[in-house]
Coordinates of N, CA, C and O in Angstrom, one line a residue:
M9 N 0.8 -1.2 0.0 CA 0.0 0.0 0.0 C 0.9 1.3 0.0 O 0.7 2.1 -0.8
Y10 N 1.8 1.4 1.0 CA 2.7 2.5 1.0 C 4.1 2.0 0.6 O 4.5 0.9 1.0
G11 N 4.8 2.9 0.0 CA 6.2 2.5 -0.3 C 7.1 2.7 0.9 O 6.7 3.3 1.9
R12 N 8.3 2.2 0.8 CA 9.3 2.4 1.9 C 9.5 3.8 2.3 O 9.6 4.1 3.4
R13 N 9.6 4.7 1.3 CA 9.8 6.1 1.5 C 8.7 6.7 2.4 O 8.9 7.4 3.3
A14 N 7.4 6.4 2.0 CA 6.3 6.9 2.7 C 6.3 6.4 4.1 O 6.0 7.1 5.1
C15 N 6.6 5.1 4.3 CA 6.6 4.5 5.6 C 7.7 5.2 6.5 O 7.5 5.5 7.7
A16 N 8.8 5.4 5.9 CA 9.9 6.1 6.6 C 9.5 7.5 7.0 O 9.8 8.0 8.1
Q17 N 8.8 8.2 6.2 CA 8.3 9.6 6.5 C 7.3 9.5 7.6 O 7.3 10.4 8.5
I18 N 6.4 8.5 7.6 CA 5.4 8.4 8.7 C 6.1 8.2 10.0 O 5.8 8.8 11.0
V19 N 7.1 7.3 10.0 CA 7.9 7.0 11.2 C 8.6 8.2 11.7 O 8.7 8.5 12.9
N20 N 9.2 9.0 10.7 CA 9.9 10.2 11.0 C 9.0 11.2 11.8 O 9.4 11.8 12.8
V21 N 7.8 11.4 11.3 CA 6.8 12.3 12.0 C 6.5 11.8 13.4 O 6.6 12.6 14.4
T22 N 6.2 10.6 13.6 CA 5.8 10.1 14.9 C 7.0 10.1 15.8 O 6.9 10.4 17.0
D23 N 8.2 9.7 15.3 CA 9.4 9.7 16.1 C 9.8 11.1 16.5 O 10.3 11.3 17.7
T24 N 9.7 12.0 15.7 CA 10.0 13.4 16.0 C 9.1 13.9 17.1 O 9.6 14.5 18.1
Y25 N 7.8 13.6 17.0 CA 6.9 14.0 18.1 C 7.3 13.4 19.4 O 7.3 14.0 20.5
E26 N 7.5 12.1 19.4 CA 7.9 11.3 20.6 C 9.1 11.9 21.2 O 9.2 12.1 22.4
A27 N 10.1 12.3 20.4 CA 11.3 12.9 20.9 C 11.1 14.2 21.6 O 11.7 14.5 22.6
M28 N 10.2 15.0 21.1 CA 9.9 16.3 21.6 C 9.2 16.2 23.0 O 9.4 17.0 23.8
V29 N 8.3 15.2 23.2 CA 7.5 15.1 24.4 C 8.1 14.2 25.4 O 7.6 13.9 26.5
S30 N 9.3 13.6 25.1 CA 10.0 12.7 26.0 C 11.2 13.4 26.7 O 11.8 14.3 26.0
P31 N 11.5 13.1 27.9 CA 12.7 13.8 28.6 C 14.0 13.3 27.9 O 14.1 12.2 27.5
R32 N 14.9 14.2 27.8 CA 16.2 13.9 27.3 C 17.2 14.4 28.4 O 16.9 15.2 29.3
V33 N 18.5 13.9 28.2 CA 19.5 14.3 29.2 C 19.7 15.8 29.3 O 19.9 16.3 30.4
N34 N 19.6 16.5 28.2 CA 19.9 17.9 28.1 C 18.7 18.8 28.2 O 18.9 20.0 28.1
R35 N 17.5 18.2 28.3 CA 16.3 19.1 28.3 C 15.1 18.4 28.9 O 15.0 17.2 28.9
L36 N 14.2 19.2 29.3 CA 12.9 18.7 29.8 C 12.0 18.4 28.6 O 12.2 19.0 27.6
P37 N 11.0 17.5 28.8 CA 10.1 17.3 27.6 C 9.1 18.5 27.4 O 8.8 19.2 28.4
L38 N 8.7 18.6 26.2 CA 7.6 19.6 25.9 C 6.3 19.0 26.4 O 6.1 17.7 26.4
L39 N 5.3 19.8 26.8 CA 4.0 19.3 27.0 C 3.4 18.9 25.7 O 3.9 19.3 24.6
P40 N 2.4 18.0 25.7 CA 1.9 17.4 24.4 C 1.5 18.5 23.4 O 1.8 18.4 22.2
H41 N 0.8 19.6 23.8 CA 0.4 20.6 22.9 C 1.6 21.4 22.3 O 1.7 21.8 21.2
G42 N 2.7 21.5 23.2 CA 3.9 22.2 22.7 C 4.6 21.3 21.7 O 5.2 21.8 20.7
G43 N 4.6 20.0 21.9 CA 5.2 19.1 20.9 C 4.5 19.1 19.6 O 5.1 19.1 18.5
M44 N 3.1 19.2 19.7 CA 2.3 19.3 18.5 C 2.6 20.6 17.7 O 2.8 20.6 16.5
K45 N 2.7 21.7 18.5 CA 3.0 23.0 17.8 C 4.4 22.9 17.2 O 4.5 23.4 16.0
A46 N 5.4 22.4 17.9 CA 6.7 22.3 17.3 C 6.8 21.4 16.1 O 7.4 21.7 15.1
L47 N 6.0 20.3 16.1 CA 5.9 19.4 15.0 C 5.3 20.1 13.8 O 5.8 20.0 12.7
M48 N 4.3 20.9 14.0 CA 3.6 21.6 12.9 C 4.6 22.7 12.4 O 4.6 22.9 11.2
D49 N 5.3 23.3 13.3 CA 6.3 24.3 12.8 C 7.4 23.6 11.9 O 7.7 24.2 10.9
E50 N 7.8 22.4 12.3 CA 8.8 21.7 11.5 C 8.2 21.4 10.1 O 8.9 21.5 9.1
G51 N 6.9 21.0 10.1 CA 6.3 20.7 8.8 C 6.1 21.9 8.0 O 6.3 21.8 6.7
A52 N 5.8 23.0 8.6 CA 5.6 24.3 7.8 C 6.9 24.7 7.2 O 6.9 25.4 6.2
R53 N 8.0 24.5 7.9 CA 9.3 24.9 7.4 C 9.9 23.9 6.4 O 11.0 24.1 5.8
G54 N 9.1 22.8 6.1 CA 9.6 21.8 5.1 C 10.5 20.7 5.7 O 11.0 19.9 4.9
M55 N 10.7 20.7 7.0 CA 11.6 19.7 7.6 C 10.9 18.4 7.6 O 11.6 17.3 7.7
L56 N 9.6 18.3 7.7 CA 8.8 17.1 7.6 C 7.8 17.2 6.6 O 7.4 18.3 6.2
D57 N 7.3 16.1 6.1 CA 6.2 16.1 5.1 C 4.9 16.7 5.7 O 4.4 16.2 6.7
W58 N 4.5 17.9 5.2 CA 3.4 18.6 5.8 C 2.1 17.8 5.8 O 1.4 17.9 6.8
D59 N 1.8 17.1 4.7 CA 0.6 16.3 4.6 C 0.5 15.3 5.8 O -0.5 15.1 6.4
L60 N 1.7 14.6 6.0 CA 1.7 13.6 7.1 C 1.6 14.3 8.5 O 1.0 13.7 9.4
V61 N 2.2 15.4 8.6 CA 2.1 16.2 9.9 C 0.7 16.6 10.1 O 0.1 16.4 11.2
A62 N 0.0 17.0 9.1 CA -1.4 17.4 9.2 C -2.3 16.2 9.6 O -3.2 16.3 10.4
L63 N -2.0 15.1 9.0 CA -2.8 13.8 9.3 C -2.5 13.4 10.7 O -3.4 13.0 11.5
F64 N -1.3 13.5 11.2 CA -0.9 13.2 12.5 C -1.6 14.1 13.5 O -2.2 13.6 14.5
A65 N -1.6 15.4 13.2 CA -2.2 16.3 14.1 C -3.8 16.1 14.2 O -4.4 16.2 15.3
K66 N -4.3 15.7 13.1 CA -5.8 15.5 13.0 C -6.1 14.2 13.9 O -7.1 14.2 14.6
A67 N -5.2 13.2 13.7 CA -5.5 12.0 14.5 C -5.2 12.1 16.0 O -6.0 11.6 16.8
M68 N -4.2 12.9 16.3 CA -3.9 13.1 17.8 C -4.6 14.2 18.4 O -4.9 14.2 19.6
G69 N -5.0 15.2 17.6 CA -5.6 16.4 18.2 C -4.5 17.4 18.6 O -3.4 17.0 18.9
I70 N -4.8 18.6 18.7 CA -3.8 19.6 19.1 C -3.5 19.4 20.6 O -2.4 19.6 21.0
Y71 N -4.5 19.0 21.3 CA -4.3 18.7 22.7 C -4.6 17.2 22.8 O -5.7 16.7 23.0
P72 N -3.5 16.3 22.7 CA -3.7 14.9 22.7 C -4.4 14.4 23.9 O -4.3 15.0 25.0
I73 N -5.1 13.2 23.8 CA -5.8 12.6 24.9 C -4.7 12.4 26.0 O -3.6 12.0 25.8
G74 N -5.1 12.7 27.2 CA -4.2 12.6 28.4 C -3.6 13.9 28.7 O -2.9 14.0 29.8
S75 N -3.7 14.9 27.9 CA -3.1 16.2 28.2 C -3.9 16.9 29.4 O -5.1 16.7 29.5
Y76 N -3.2 17.6 30.2 CA -3.8 18.2 31.4 C -4.0 19.7 31.1 O -3.2 20.4 30.4
L77 N -5.1 20.2 31.5 CA -5.5 21.6 31.3 C -6.0 22.3 32.6 O -6.5 21.6 33.5
R78 N -5.7 23.6 32.7 CA -6.3 24.3 33.9 C -7.4 25.2 33.2 O -7.1 26.0 32.4
V79 N -8.6 25.1 33.7 CA -9.7 25.9 33.2 C -9.6 27.3 33.8 O -9.0 27.4 34.9
R80 N -10.0 28.3 33.1 CA -10.0 29.7 33.5 C -10.4 29.9 35.0 O -9.8 30.7 35.7
T81 N -11.3 29.1 35.5 CA -11.8 29.2 36.8 C -11.0 28.5 37.8 O -11.3 28.4 39.0
G82 N -9.9 27.8 37.4 CA -9.0 27.1 38.3 C -9.1 25.6 38.3 O -8.2 25.0 38.8
E83 N -10.2 25.1 37.9 CA -10.3 23.6 37.9 C -9.3 22.9 37.0 O -8.8 23.5 36.1
I84 N -9.0 21.7 37.4 CA -8.0 20.9 36.6 C -8.8 19.8 35.8 O -9.7 19.2 36.3
A85 N -8.4 19.7 34.6 CA -9.1 18.7 33.7 C -8.1 17.9 32.9 O -6.9 18.3 32.8
I86 N -8.5 16.8 32.3 CA -7.7 16.0 31.4 C -8.5 15.9 30.1 O -9.7 15.8 30.1
V87 N -7.8 15.9 29.0 CA -8.4 15.7 27.7 C -8.8 14.3 27.5 O -8.0 13.4 27.7
I88 N -10.1 14.0 27.2 CA -10.5 12.6 27.0 C -10.9 12.3 25.5 O -11.0 11.2 25.2
R89 N -11.0 13.4 24.7 CA -11.3 13.1 23.3 C -11.0 14.4 22.5 O -11.2 15.5 23.0
S90 N -10.6 14.2 21.3 CA -10.4 15.4 20.4 C -11.6 15.6 19.6 O -12.5 14.7 19.5
N91 N -11.8 16.9 19.2 CA -12.9 17.2 18.3 C -12.3 17.4 16.9 O -11.4 18.2 16.6
E92 N -12.8 16.5 16.0 CA -12.2 16.6 14.6 C -12.6 17.9 13.9 O -11.8 18.5 13.2
E93 N -13.8 18.5 14.2 CA -14.2 19.7 13.6 C -13.5 20.9 14.2 O -13.3 21.9 13.5
T94 N -13.3 20.9 15.5 CA -12.6 22.0 16.2 C -11.5 21.4 17.0 O -11.6 21.3 18.2
P95 N -10.3 21.1 16.4 CA -9.2 20.5 17.2 C -8.7 21.3 18.3 O -8.1 20.7 19.2
A96 N -8.9 22.6 18.3 CA -8.4 23.4 19.4 C -9.3 23.4 20.6 O -9.0 24.0 21.7
L97 N -10.5 22.8 20.5 CA -11.4 22.7 21.6 C -11.8 21.3 21.9 O -12.8 20.8 21.4
P98 N -11.0 20.6 22.7 CA -11.3 19.1 22.9 C -12.4 18.9 23.9 O -12.9 19.8 24.5
V99 N -12.7 17.6 24.1 CA -13.6 17.2 25.2 C -12.8 16.9 26.4 O -11.8 16.2 26.3
I100 N -13.1 17.5 27.5 CA -12.3 17.4 28.7 C -13.2 16.8 29.9 O -14.4 16.8 29.8
R101 N -12.5 16.3 30.9 CA -13.1 15.8 32.1 C -12.5 16.6 33.2 O -11.3 16.5 33.5
I102 N -13.3 17.5 33.9 CA -12.8 18.2 35.0 C -12.9 17.3 36.2 O -13.9 16.8 36.6
F103 N -11.7 17.1 36.8 CA -11.6 16.1 37.9 C -11.2 16.7 39.3 O -11.2 16.1 40.3
A104 N -10.7 18.0 39.2 CA -10.3 18.6 40.5 C -10.8 20.1 40.5 O -10.8 20.7 39.5
D105 N -11.1 20.5 41.7 CA -11.5 21.9 41.8 C -10.3 22.9 41.9 O -9.2 22.4 41.8
A106 N -10.6 24.1 42.0 CA -9.5 25.1 42.0 C -8.4 25.0 43.1 O -7.3 25.3 42.9
S107 N -8.8 24.3 44.2 CA -7.8 24.1 45.2 C -7.2 22.7 45.1 O -6.6 22.2 46.1
R108 N -7.4 22.1 44.0 CA -6.9 20.7 43.6 C -7.5 19.6 44.4 O -7.0 18.5 44.6
G109 N -8.7 19.9 45.0 CA -9.5 18.8 45.6 C -10.2 17.9 44.6 O -10.8 18.5 43.6
I110 N -10.0 16.6 44.7 CA -10.6 15.7 43.7 C -12.2 15.8 43.8 O -12.7 15.7 44.9
L111 N -12.8 15.9 42.7 CA -14.3 16.0 42.6 C -14.8 14.6 42.7 O -14.3 13.6 42.2
R112 N -15.9 14.4 43.5 CA -16.6 13.1 43.6 C -17.2 12.7 42.3 O -17.3 11.5 42.0
R113 N -17.7 13.7 41.6 CA -18.3 13.4 40.3 C -17.7 14.3 39.2 O -18.0 15.5 39.1
P114 N -16.7 13.8 38.5 CA -16.0 14.5 37.5 C -17.0 15.0 36.5 O -18.0 14.3 36.2
L115 N -16.7 16.1 35.9 CA -17.6 16.8 34.9 C -17.0 16.7 33.5 O -15.9 17.2 33.3
T116 N -17.8 16.1 32.6 CA -17.3 16.0 31.2 C -17.8 17.2 30.4 O -19.0 17.5 30.5
V117 N -16.9 17.9 29.7 CA -17.3 19.2 29.0 C -16.7 19.1 27.6 O -15.5 18.9 27.4
D118 N -17.6 19.3 26.6 CA -17.2 19.4 25.2 C -16.9 20.9 25.0 O -17.9 21.7 24.9
L119 N -15.7 21.3 25.0 CA -15.3 22.7 24.9 C -15.9 23.4 23.6 O -16.1 24.6 23.6
S120 N -16.1 22.6 22.5 CA -16.6 23.1 21.3 C -18.1 23.5 21.4 O -18.6 24.2 20.6
Q121 N -18.8 23.0 22.5 CA -20.2 23.3 22.7 C -20.4 24.4 23.7 O -21.6 24.8 23.9
Q122 N -19.4 25.0 24.2 CA -19.5 26.1 25.1 C -19.6 27.4 24.4 O -18.9 27.7 23.4
D123 N -20.5 28.3 24.8 CA -20.7 29.6 24.2 C -20.7 30.7 25.2 O -21.7 30.8 25.9
P124 N -19.7 31.5 25.4 CA -18.4 31.4 24.7 C -17.6 30.3 25.2 O -17.8 29.7 26.3
P125 N -16.6 29.9 24.4 CA -15.7 28.7 24.8 C -15.1 29.0 26.1 O -14.7 30.1 26.4
L126 N -15.0 27.9 26.9 CA -14.3 28.0 28.2 C -12.8 28.2 28.0 O -12.2 27.4 27.3
A127 N -12.2 29.2 28.6 CA -10.8 29.5 28.5 C -10.0 28.4 29.3 O -10.5 28.0 30.4
F128 N -8.9 28.0 28.8 CA -8.0 27.1 29.5 C -6.6 27.3 29.0 O -6.3 27.9 28.1
E129 N -5.7 26.6 29.8 CA -4.3 26.6 29.5 C -3.7 25.3 29.8 O -4.1 24.6 30.8
P130 N -2.8 24.8 28.9 CA -2.2 23.5 29.2 C -1.3 23.6 30.3 O -0.6 24.6 30.6
I131 N -1.2 22.5 31.1 CA -0.3 22.4 32.3 C 0.4 21.0 32.3 O -0.1 20.1 31.7
P132 N 1.5 20.9 33.0 CA 2.1 19.6 33.2 C 1.3 18.8 34.2 O 0.3 19.3 34.8
R133 N 1.6 17.6 34.3 CA 0.8 16.7 35.3 C 0.7 17.4 36.6 O 1.6 17.8 37.3
P134 N -0.6 17.6 37.0 CA -0.9 18.5 38.2 C -0.7 17.9 39.5 O -0.6 18.6 40.5
M135 N -0.7 16.6 39.6 CA -0.7 16.0 41.0 C 0.4 14.9 41.1 O 0.8 14.3 40.2

């Protein structure tokens, strides 16, 4: 189905992302969204096949599953699903309140369905 060159390019995209989000001796890992941004920058500069980078980003989402976010109001959430139509607004599960107390009933929120969208920022593992 795919030639060796195409398979090598696919591996190159995924390996590059993995290297960016993994710790190295000389640097800390990027957060998943930072790795995705850096990967897209590499593709835009022609360092990687842009079409494959775009497919990878679409499959993974800008905020990959498992990414942690802090909602504007201080609650902590984890990304549980990407939105294909609006990749910058994933589906999240809010699991901790602003003081980092674990919620008895986590709240699932599709950020693409919020009007106006709920503001958030990516964070490293919070706990």
